[in-house]
Amino acid sequence: MFVSDGLGVNESGHLTVGGCDTVSLAKKYGTPYMCYDENMIRKNCREFVKSMEENYDGNGLVCYASKAFSCLEMCRICKEEKMGLDVVSGGEIFTAVKAGFPSERICFHGNNKTK
């Protein structure tokens, strides 16, 4: 089982993610509902970037695979945390550009490209 610093149980016995009561979220937004812990995402980004700096003298770019979850906010988080962005489609490029992601940190690849 995955354990995160951002998971907890509040005084009502409800699961919390990043301090947010999941029962309250379910009542407000319905289910299924996807909740991400931004602090945990940022912590993980920083650990990867730090590892690249310490072990490879910063000679590399840690890239988030945007196909895992591509949205404006995830692109903004990755931009702020000095990550690169791995994209494989026009839609992912569009989302990155719309989020203000620096193009020099976007890595575009894939197996279904034409000339």
CSV table of C-alpha atoms in Angstrom, one decimal:
chain,number,residue,atom,x,y,z
A,1,MET,CA,0.0,0.0,0.0
A,2,PHE,CA,1.2,3.5,-0.9
A,3,VAL,CA,1.7,5.7,2.2
A,4,SER,CA,2.0,9.4,1.9
A,5,ASP,CA,2.8,12.2,4.3
A,6,GLY,CA,-0.3,13.9,3.0
A,7,LEU,CA,-2.7,11.2,4.0
A,8,GLY,CA,-4.4,11.3,7.4
A,9,VAL,CA,-7.6,10.7,9.3
A,10,ASN,CA,-9.3,13.7,10.9
A,11,GLU,CA,-11.3,14.0,14.1
A,12,SER,CA,-14.4,12.7,12.3
A,13,GLY,CA,-12.6,9.5,11.3
A,14,HIS,CA,-12.6,10.7,7.6
A,15,LEU,CA,-9.7,10.1,5.3
A,16,THR,CA,-7.9,13.4,4.4
A,17,VAL,CA,-5.7,14.1,1.5
A,18,GLY,CA,-3.5,17.1,1.9
A,19,GLY,CA,-5.6,18.2,4.8
A,20,CYS,CA,-8.9,18.0,2.7
A,21,ASP,CA,-11.7,15.9,4.1
A,22,THR,CA,-12.5,13.3,1.4
A,23,VAL,CA,-16.1,12.8,2.7
A,24,SER,CA,-16.8,16.5,2.3
A,25,LEU,CA,-15.3,16.5,-1.2
A,26,ALA,CA,-17.5,13.6,-2.2
A,27,LYS,CA,-20.6,15.3,-0.8
A,28,LYS,CA,-19.7,18.6,-2.6
A,29,TYR,CA,-18.5,17.1,-6.0
A,30,GLY,CA,-19.9,13.6,-6.1
A,31,THR,CA,-18.1,10.4,-6.8
A,32,PRO,CA,-16.0,9.2,-8.4
A,33,TYR,CA,-13.7,12.1,-7.5
A,34,MET,CA,-10.0,12.4,-8.0
A,35,CYS,CA,-8.0,14.4,-5.4
A,36,TYR,CA,-4.3,15.2,-5.7
A,37,ASP,CA,-2.0,16.4,-2.9
A,38,GLU,CA,-0.2,19.3,-4.4
A,39,ASN,CA,2.4,19.5,-1.6
A,40,MET,CA,3.3,15.8,-2.1
A,41,ILE,CA,3.6,16.3,-5.9
A,42,ARG,CA,5.9,19.3,-5.4
A,43,LYS,CA,8.0,17.3,-2.8
A,44,ASN,CA,8.4,14.5,-5.3
A,45,CYS,CA,9.4,16.9,-8.1
A,46,ARG,CA,12.0,18.5,-5.9
A,47,GLU,CA,13.4,15.1,-4.9
A,48,PHE,CA,13.9,14.1,-8.6
A,49,VAL,CA,15.4,17.5,-9.6
A,50,LYS,CA,17.7,17.4,-6.5
A,51,SER,CA,18.8,13.9,-7.4
A,52,MET,CA,19.7,15.0,-11.0
A,53,GLU,CA,21.7,17.9,-9.6
A,54,GLU,CA,23.6,15.8,-7.0
A,55,ASN,CA,24.2,12.7,-9.1
A,56,TYR,CA,24.7,14.1,-12.6
A,57,ASP,CA,26.0,17.6,-11.9
A,58,GLY,CA,22.7,18.9,-13.2
A,59,ASN,CA,23.4,17.6,-16.7
A,60,GLY,CA,20.0,16.4,-17.5
A,61,LEU,CA,16.3,17.3,-17.3
A,62,VAL,CA,13.8,15.4,-15.2
A,63,CYS,CA,10.6,15.2,-17.3
A,64,TYR,CA,7.1,14.6,-16.1
A,65,ALA,CA,5.2,12.2,-18.5
A,66,SER,CA,2.2,14.4,-19.2
A,67,LYS,CA,0.3,11.4,-20.6
A,68,ALA,CA,-0.1,10.3,-17.0
A,69,PHE,CA,-2.2,13.3,-16.2
A,70,SER,CA,-2.1,16.4,-18.4
A,71,CYS,CA,-3.9,19.5,-17.2
A,72,LEU,CA,-3.1,23.2,-16.8
A,73,GLU,CA,-2.3,23.0,-13.1
A,74,MET,CA,0.0,20.0,-13.4
A,75,CYS,CA,1.9,21.8,-16.1
A,76,ARG,CA,2.2,24.9,-13.9
A,77,ILE,CA,3.4,22.9,-11.0
A,78,CYS,CA,6.1,21.2,-13.1
A,79,LYS,CA,7.1,24.6,-14.5
A,80,GLU,CA,7.5,26.1,-11.1
A,81,GLU,CA,9.5,23.0,-9.8
A,82,LYS,CA,12.0,23.3,-12.7
A,83,MET,CA,10.8,20.0,-14.3
A,84,GLY,CA,10.7,19.2,-18.0
A,85,LEU,CA,7.6,18.0,-19.7
A,86,ASP,CA,7.4,14.9,-21.8
A,87,VAL,CA,4.6,15.2,-24.4
A,88,VAL,CA,3.5,12.8,-27.2
A,89,SER,CA,0.5,14.7,-28.8
A,90,GLY,CA,-0.6,18.0,-30.0
A,91,GLY,CA,-3.1,18.2,-27.2
A,92,GLU,CA,-0.4,17.8,-24.6
A,93,ILE,CA,1.7,20.5,-26.3
A,94,PHE,CA,-1.4,22.8,-26.4
A,95,THR,CA,-2.0,22.3,-22.7
A,96,ALA,CA,1.7,23.0,-21.9
A,97,VAL,CA,1.8,26.2,-24.0
A,98,LYS,CA,-1.5,27.4,-22.5
A,99,ALA,CA,-0.1,26.9,-19.0
A,100,GLY,CA,2.9,29.0,-20.0
A,101,PHE,CA,5.4,26.1,-19.9
A,102,PRO,CA,8.8,27.1,-21.4
A,103,SER,CA,9.1,25.4,-24.8
A,104,GLU,CA,12.8,24.7,-24.2
A,105,ARG,CA,11.8,22.3,-21.4
A,106,ILE,CA,9.2,20.4,-23.5
A,107,CYS,CA,10.4,17.1,-24.9
A,108,PHE,CA,8.2,15.9,-27.8
A,109,HIS,CA,8.5,12.3,-29.0
A,110,GLY,CA,6.4,9.3,-29.8
A,111,ASN,CA,6.1,6.4,-32.2
A,112,ASN,CA,3.3,7.7,-34.4
A,113,LYS,CA,4.7,10.9,-36.0
A,114,THR,CA,4.7,11.7,-39.7
A,115,LYS,CA,7.3,13.9,-41.5
